[in-house]
């Protein structure tokens, strides 16, 4: 059966795609067009705006103060993506190698938190990070064990001082990582599950070390999972605002927070719309840059993935 | 397919208009700001079912009304938004001053500048915005904004501020002796410098979970409303509410009936009901704010009667928050972004 030749069955193709296209039109194209138009409007009155077709909002959006917030947001999202990858890759690998019953349990453990609203999970993290919270209690416990061991050798270390986690950029970044990490693990797992494990045995049998096997066999063959994982972590993490609001410190303002404030507190929809579109263009630029770099490195490496 | 669509449409329509339901009242109020007992009593007395929906800022309320959504019967705008709503023709006159129970309202809140003759509104709750200090940590005089903005060593790094530009910038302006809205670049520059100098001592900008942070010791000083401060003091007596001598920022949230209300008659019944002192007291006992009802005090819980947060000291200077001009708003947003970046 010819499955890919849709041109022969244009009507069928059209009929089948109508629901999706309608969906996209109503919930994506039209709202996006509306926001695009608003970004060329001017704020009038308290919550009103009028279309004037000028670049004022965009010119304001590239003032140094907003550019610095964009830069900080990009940096945070990059850090989040890298951490998600470093933590998620071994986890996904472990799941794919686990026996069947454990595999299901582990996948379940990764996806269950995913069923709970991100806001609720972020609130739960407050109890973990706060001064007299779970993390500090745990560290205190380890400290007291360590101290009693050291006391045997006659070394006094004093009592445990609570560390400040909540309301720092560390907590904000950790919170974003926590909310997004399933998006990294699942695509990686999907690729690793299909990956033929006998390649690893072959490489090891033929004398490649563990590191070499990892970098020349496993890593190149799981690259598609890494790419899709990175994209679906990086792109949405650019727009988060509630995590930085709840866990972040006094300077954890991200561009998502600024945009949210324009649409709510400041009631300046045109400026918020311009910032949103700028963020979108930045995302596209990052993705295009990535695909160019990726193509080049493919040619150099000579590995077809 | 057609049949399915038709069924869906029908069920949607049914869901929207509960044909068989009794009389209803759609109340749109701030979050965590409606006494459940008050609602229960109103429902029992009138047989009208109250449907509650909530919002978190005047802007949200305004945006919802402007976009024509909601069909609410009662809304609770702050005093500085009442004139805006009237100007935008979003309220309907209900002439509250003609209602029987209006005589219970304190003369101070009759005929207020934002609603001459009480044509549209009557106070729901009124209170102040200042800050709460743990006096076990800092035992000095707390009745000045100076403690908040240039904190003593004991409180440095232990401060929680609201996460909203209007309240933080407004308070800084009040400290500096300016009106709470400013279009003046030089004044706003002073505000910015003050808040940037304060920032290293601030632990968090967040308007939620204030009581939690004060009680758990996460912060020892926090911007706060007087009603919320009561709740914190009830758990730790050392958490005292400050009365800044530079001027206490005061606000009044008001009951009003929006245009397009589905049940305006029920809304009037609710307002009439609320102005009865025993009912106003139910709300005050729940939320911890004054109701502007001079006879409600007899029905207040004993601890509310004597609460220092509810009894403004004699001779305290008051500052009413205003609704800012567009220029002032733009400047405020810019300053806020610079502070928080």
Short mmCIF file of C-alpha atoms in Angstrom, two decimals, chain B residues 6-316:
data_model
loop_
_atom_site.label_atom_id
_atom_site.label_comp_id
_atom_site.label_asym_id
_atom_site.label_seq_id
_atom_site.Cartn_x
_atom_site.Cartn_y
_atom_site.Cartn_z
CA UNK B 6 -26.23 18.98 18.68
CA UNK B 7 -26.04 17.06 21.95
CA UNK B 8 -22.83 18.81 22.85
CA UNK B 9 -24.24 22.23 22.10
CA UNK B 10 -27.36 21.46 24.10
CA UNK B 11 -25.42 20.29 27.12
CA UNK B 12 -23.20 23.35 26.92
CA UNK B 13 -26.21 25.64 26.80
CA UNK B 14 -27.77 23.83 29.72
CA UNK B 15 -24.59 24.13 31.71
CA UNK B 16 -24.61 27.87 31.14
CA UNK B 17 -28.20 28.57 32.12
CA UNK B 18 -29.36 26.54 35.09
CA UNK B 19 -33.06 26.81 34.25
CA UNK B 20 -34.34 24.99 37.28
CA UNK B 21 -32.09 26.63 39.84
CA UNK B 22 -33.50 28.99 42.43
CA UNK B 23 -32.59 32.67 42.63
CA UNK B 24 -28.88 33.32 42.38
CA UNK B 25 -26.27 35.94 43.18
CA UNK B 26 -22.92 35.96 41.41
CA UNK B 27 -20.34 37.44 43.75
CA UNK B 28 -16.91 38.35 42.36
CA UNK B 29 -14.52 39.10 45.21
CA UNK B 30 -10.82 39.10 46.08
CA UNK B 31 -9.30 35.73 46.97
CA UNK B 32 -9.70 34.58 50.60
CA UNK B 33 -11.84 37.61 51.39
CA UNK B 34 -15.40 36.32 51.80
CA UNK B 35 -16.72 35.02 55.11
CA UNK B 36 -18.32 31.60 54.53
CA UNK B 37 -20.66 32.17 57.51
CA UNK B 38 -21.85 35.44 56.02
CA UNK B 39 -22.72 33.69 52.76
CA UNK B 40 -24.43 30.82 54.60
CA UNK B 41 -26.52 33.26 56.62
CA UNK B 42 -27.52 35.25 53.53
CA UNK B 43 -28.53 32.06 51.71
CA UNK B 44 -30.56 30.88 54.72
CA UNK B 45 -32.35 34.21 55.15
CA UNK B 46 -33.16 34.92 51.51
CA UNK B 47 -33.10 31.53 49.76
CA UNK B 48 -30.75 33.06 47.18
CA UNK B 49 -27.87 30.85 46.20
CA UNK B 50 -24.51 32.66 46.18
CA UNK B 51 -21.95 31.72 43.54
CA UNK B 52 -18.46 32.98 44.42
CA UNK B 53 -15.65 33.68 41.98
CA UNK B 54 -12.39 35.39 42.91
CA UNK B 55 -9.70 37.67 41.50
CA UNK B 56 -6.33 38.91 42.69
CA UNK B 57 -6.05 42.48 41.44
CA UNK B 58 -8.19 45.45 40.50
CA UNK B 59 -6.69 45.25 37.02
CA UNK B 60 -7.98 41.71 36.59
CA UNK B 61 -11.43 42.83 37.67
CA UNK B 62 -11.34 45.79 35.30
CA UNK B 63 -10.12 43.70 32.38
CA UNK B 64 -12.85 41.13 32.96
CA UNK B 65 -15.59 43.75 33.15
CA UNK B 66 -14.25 45.58 30.10
CA UNK B 67 -14.19 42.45 27.99
CA UNK B 68 -17.85 41.96 28.86
CA UNK B 69 -17.26 38.71 30.70
CA UNK B 70 -18.63 37.44 33.91
CA UNK B 71 -22.21 38.66 34.36
CA UNK B 72 -21.42 39.22 38.01
CA UNK B 73 -23.96 40.80 40.32
CA UNK B 74 -21.58 42.11 42.99
CA UNK B 75 -17.96 43.16 42.63
CA UNK B 76 -15.56 44.54 45.25
CA UNK B 77 -13.30 47.21 43.71
CA UNK B 78 -10.83 49.25 45.78
CA UNK B 79 -11.65 52.92 46.31
CA UNK B 80 -9.09 54.12 43.78
CA UNK B 81 -10.71 51.96 41.10
CA UNK B 82 -14.28 53.01 41.80
CA UNK B 83 -13.91 56.32 39.94
CA UNK B 84 -12.31 54.50 37.01
CA UNK B 85 -15.18 52.02 36.84
CA UNK B 86 -17.70 54.85 37.02
CA UNK B 87 -15.86 56.77 34.30
CA UNK B 88 -15.75 53.69 32.06
CA UNK B 89 -19.50 53.30 32.73
CA UNK B 90 -19.08 49.83 34.12
CA UNK B 91 -21.18 50.29 37.28
CA UNK B 92 -24.90 50.78 37.68
CA UNK B 93 -26.26 53.24 40.22
CA UNK B 94 -28.05 51.52 43.11
CA UNK B 95 -28.40 54.55 45.40
CA UNK B 96 -27.19 52.80 48.51
CA UNK B 97 -27.78 55.94 50.60
CA UNK B 98 -31.53 55.29 50.23
CA UNK B 99 -31.31 51.82 51.74
CA UNK B 100 -32.66 51.29 55.25
CA UNK B 101 -29.54 49.82 56.82
CA UNK B 102 -27.29 52.58 55.40
CA UNK B 103 -27.69 54.49 58.68
CA UNK B 104 -25.27 51.97 60.27
CA UNK B 105 -22.39 53.20 58.16
CA UNK B 106 -19.82 55.35 59.92
CA UNK B 107 -20.23 58.97 58.82
CA UNK B 108 -16.54 59.00 57.86
CA UNK B 109 -17.34 56.57 55.03
CA UNK B 110 -20.58 58.15 53.91
CA UNK B 111 -20.36 60.32 50.83
CA UNK B 112 -16.65 59.54 50.15
CA UNK B 113 -14.69 61.47 47.50
CA UNK B 114 -14.65 58.46 45.13
CA UNK B 115 -18.44 58.07 45.19
CA UNK B 116 -20.35 61.23 46.08
CA UNK B 117 -23.70 60.42 47.64
CA UNK B 118 -22.98 56.66 47.73
CA UNK B 119 -24.73 56.21 44.40
CA UNK B 120 -22.68 53.16 43.49
CA UNK B 121 -20.78 51.82 46.46
CA UNK B 122 -20.56 51.16 50.17
CA UNK B 123 -17.47 49.91 52.08
CA UNK B 124 -16.99 46.16 52.32
CA UNK B 125 -13.72 46.16 54.26
CA UNK B 126 -11.24 48.89 54.92
CA UNK B 127 -7.73 48.60 56.15
CA UNK B 128 -4.15 49.62 55.74
CA UNK B 129 -0.90 48.49 54.16
CA UNK B 130 2.22 48.78 56.30
CA UNK B 131 4.57 46.09 57.64
CA UNK B 132 4.88 43.54 60.43
CA UNK B 133 8.04 43.23 62.53
CA UNK B 134 9.17 40.44 64.82
CA UNK B 135 9.84 42.50 67.94
CA UNK B 136 11.80 39.64 69.52
CA UNK B 137 14.38 40.17 66.80
CA UNK B 138 14.27 43.95 66.70
CA UNK B 139 13.13 45.75 69.83
CA UNK B 140 13.52 49.36 68.66
CA UNK B 141 10.78 51.73 67.48
CA UNK B 142 9.01 50.21 64.48
CA UNK B 143 6.62 53.05 63.68
CA UNK B 144 8.54 54.53 60.77
CA UNK B 145 9.12 53.43 57.18
CA UNK B 146 12.79 54.05 57.94
CA UNK B 147 12.91 50.63 59.66
CA UNK B 148 11.65 49.02 56.46
CA UNK B 149 13.67 50.91 53.86
CA UNK B 150 16.97 51.42 55.73
CA UNK B 151 16.76 48.44 58.10
CA UNK B 152 18.77 48.08 61.32
CA UNK B 153 21.41 45.28 61.31
CA UNK B 154 19.07 42.81 63.10
CA UNK B 155 16.60 42.93 60.22
CA UNK B 156 19.01 43.12 57.28
CA UNK B 157 18.51 40.19 54.94
CA UNK B 158 15.32 39.21 56.78
CA UNK B 159 12.88 41.41 54.87
CA UNK B 160 9.92 40.40 52.74
CA UNK B 161 8.41 42.96 50.38
CA UNK B 162 5.26 42.69 48.27
CA UNK B 163 5.79 41.65 44.68
CA UNK B 164 3.71 44.44 43.20
CA UNK B 165 5.02 47.68 41.80
CA UNK B 166 2.10 49.83 42.95
CA UNK B 167 2.31 48.90 46.62
CA UNK B 168 6.12 48.91 46.94
CA UNK B 169 6.69 52.08 44.90
CA UNK B 170 3.67 53.74 46.55
CA UNK B 171 5.06 53.04 50.00
CA UNK B 172 8.51 54.33 49.05
CA UNK B 173 6.87 57.52 47.77
CA UNK B 174 4.94 57.86 51.05
CA UNK B 175 8.21 57.45 53.01
CA UNK B 176 9.84 60.19 50.95
CA UNK B 177 6.86 62.46 51.57
CA UNK B 178 5.48 62.43 48.03
CA UNK B 179 1.97 61.49 46.84
CA UNK B 180 1.58 57.74 46.12
CA UNK B 181 1.53 58.41 42.36
CA UNK B 182 4.32 60.40 40.78
CA UNK B 183 5.07 61.53 37.24
CA UNK B 184 8.13 63.44 38.43
CA UNK B 185 11.39 61.93 37.13
CA UNK B 186 13.45 63.30 40.01
CA UNK B 187 11.08 61.89 42.65
CA UNK B 188 10.97 58.52 40.94
CA UNK B 189 14.76 58.49 40.70
CA UNK B 190 14.87 58.95 44.47
CA UNK B 191 12.45 56.05 44.84
CA UNK B 192 14.59 53.87 42.61
CA UNK B 193 17.78 54.69 44.54
CA UNK B 194 16.03 54.04 47.85
CA UNK B 195 14.69 50.67 46.75
CA UNK B 196 17.93 49.59 45.10
CA UNK B 197 19.79 50.46 48.30
CA UNK B 198 17.23 48.44 50.25
CA UNK B 199 17.37 45.43 47.92
CA UNK B 200 20.48 43.71 49.38
CA UNK B 201 18.61 43.53 52.69
CA UNK B 202 15.47 42.09 51.10
CA UNK B 203 15.14 38.33 51.12
CA UNK B 204 12.10 38.02 48.91
CA UNK B 205 9.57 39.99 46.88
CA UNK B 206 6.36 38.00 47.22
CA UNK B 207 2.78 38.93 48.09
CA UNK B 208 1.60 35.39 48.89
CA UNK B 209 2.35 33.32 51.97
CA UNK B 210 3.24 36.34 54.11
CA UNK B 211 1.98 34.84 57.36
CA UNK B 212 3.85 31.61 56.64
CA UNK B 213 7.15 33.39 56.15
CA UNK B 214 6.71 35.51 59.28
CA UNK B 215 5.67 32.61 61.49
CA UNK B 216 8.33 30.20 60.19
CA UNK B 217 11.01 32.87 60.73
CA UNK B 218 11.94 32.94 57.05
CA UNK B 219 11.55 36.72 57.30
CA UNK B 220 11.46 38.89 60.45
CA UNK B 221 9.91 41.92 58.77
CA UNK B 222 7.35 41.82 55.99
CA UNK B 223 5.16 44.30 54.15
CA UNK B 224 1.67 43.39 55.23
CA UNK B 225 -2.00 44.34 55.51
CA UNK B 226 -3.40 44.91 58.96
CA UNK B 227 -5.90 42.01 58.73
CA UNK B 228 -3.21 39.55 57.71
CA UNK B 229 -0.96 40.85 60.44
CA UNK B 230 -3.56 39.79 63.02
CA UNK B 231 -3.37 36.22 61.80
CA UNK B 232 0.43 36.26 62.18
CA UNK B 233 0.29 37.80 65.68
CA UNK B 234 -2.23 35.18 66.79
CA UNK B 235 0.50 32.58 66.23
CA UNK B 236 3.50 34.58 67.45
CA UNK B 237 2.66 37.53 69.75
CA UNK B 238 5.94 39.29 68.94
CA UNK B 239 4.80 39.92 65.35
CA UNK B 240 3.69 43.54 65.67
CA UNK B 241 2.08 45.74 63.04
CA UNK B 242 3.76 49.10 62.43
CA UNK B 243 1.99 52.48 62.24
CA UNK B 244 4.47 54.57 60.21
CA UNK B 245 4.35 58.19 61.30
CA UNK B 246 5.13 59.32 57.72
CA UNK B 247 1.58 58.27 56.85
CA UNK B 248 -0.30 54.98 56.97
CA UNK B 249 -1.43 53.84 53.53
CA UNK B 250 -5.18 53.29 53.74
CA UNK B 251 -7.63 51.67 51.36
CA UNK B 252 -11.32 50.87 51.17
CA UNK B 253 -12.74 47.94 49.20
CA UNK B 254 -16.34 48.56 48.20
CA UNK B 255 -19.41 46.60 47.22
CA UNK B 256 -20.69 47.66 43.80
CA UNK B 257 -23.09 46.35 41.16
CA UNK B 258 -21.65 46.16 37.63
CA UNK B 259 -23.67 46.99 34.53
CA UNK B 260 -24.94 43.80 32.96
CA UNK B 261 -25.59 42.18 36.33
CA UNK B 262 -27.99 39.25 35.92
CA UNK B 263 -29.69 39.69 39.27
CA UNK B 264 -29.43 43.35 40.30
CA UNK B 265 -32.32 42.99 42.74
CA UNK B 266 -30.51 40.18 44.57
CA UNK B 267 -27.39 42.32 44.59
CA UNK B 268 -29.30 45.11 46.34
CA UNK B 269 -30.66 42.59 48.83
CA UNK B 270 -27.10 41.49 49.56
CA UNK B 271 -25.90 45.07 50.10
CA UNK B 272 -28.87 45.83 52.37
CA UNK B 273 -28.14 42.58 54.25
CA UNK B 274 -24.44 43.33 54.59
CA UNK B 275 -24.98 46.76 56.13
CA UNK B 276 -26.71 45.16 59.11
CA UNK B 277 -24.10 45.40 61.89
CA UNK B 278 -24.21 41.73 62.91
CA UNK B 279 -23.55 40.69 59.31
CA UNK B 280 -20.73 43.18 58.75
CA UNK B 281 -19.19 41.85 61.97
CA UNK B 282 -19.31 38.28 60.63
CA UNK B 283 -17.14 39.41 57.72
CA UNK B 284 -14.76 41.39 59.97
CA UNK B 285 -14.35 38.45 62.32
CA UNK B 286 -13.39 36.33 59.33
CA UNK B 287 -11.03 38.66 57.45
CA UNK B 288 -9.77 40.87 60.27
CA UNK B 289 -10.62 44.22 58.73
CA UNK B 290 -12.93 47.05 59.74
CA UNK B 291 -16.21 47.21 57.82
CA UNK B 292 -16.89 50.93 58.21
CA UNK B 293 -20.06 49.97 60.07
CA UNK B 294 -20.28 51.95 63.31
CA UNK B 295 -22.62 49.49 65.05
CA UNK B 296 -20.72 46.32 64.07
CA UNK B 297 -18.29 46.63 66.97
CA UNK B 298 -20.77 45.11 69.45
CA UNK B 299 -20.82 41.90 67.41
CA UNK B 300 -17.05 41.64 66.97
CA UNK B 301 -15.11 38.82 68.60
CA UNK B 302 -13.44 39.99 71.80
CA UNK B 303 -9.91 39.68 70.38
CA UNK B 304 -10.84 41.71 67.29
CA UNK B 305 -12.30 44.49 69.44
CA UNK B 306 -8.96 45.03 71.14
CA UNK B 307 -6.66 44.12 68.25
CA UNK B 308 -4.00 46.83 67.82
CA UNK B 309 -4.11 46.19 64.06
CA UNK B 310 -7.78 47.29 64.00
CA UNK B 311 -7.46 50.29 66.31
CA UNK B 312 -5.53 53.00 64.53
CA UNK B 313 -3.77 55.17 67.12
CA UNK B 314 -5.18 58.61 67.83
CA UNK B 315 -3.61 61.25 65.57
CA UNK B 316 -2.14 58.75 63.07
#
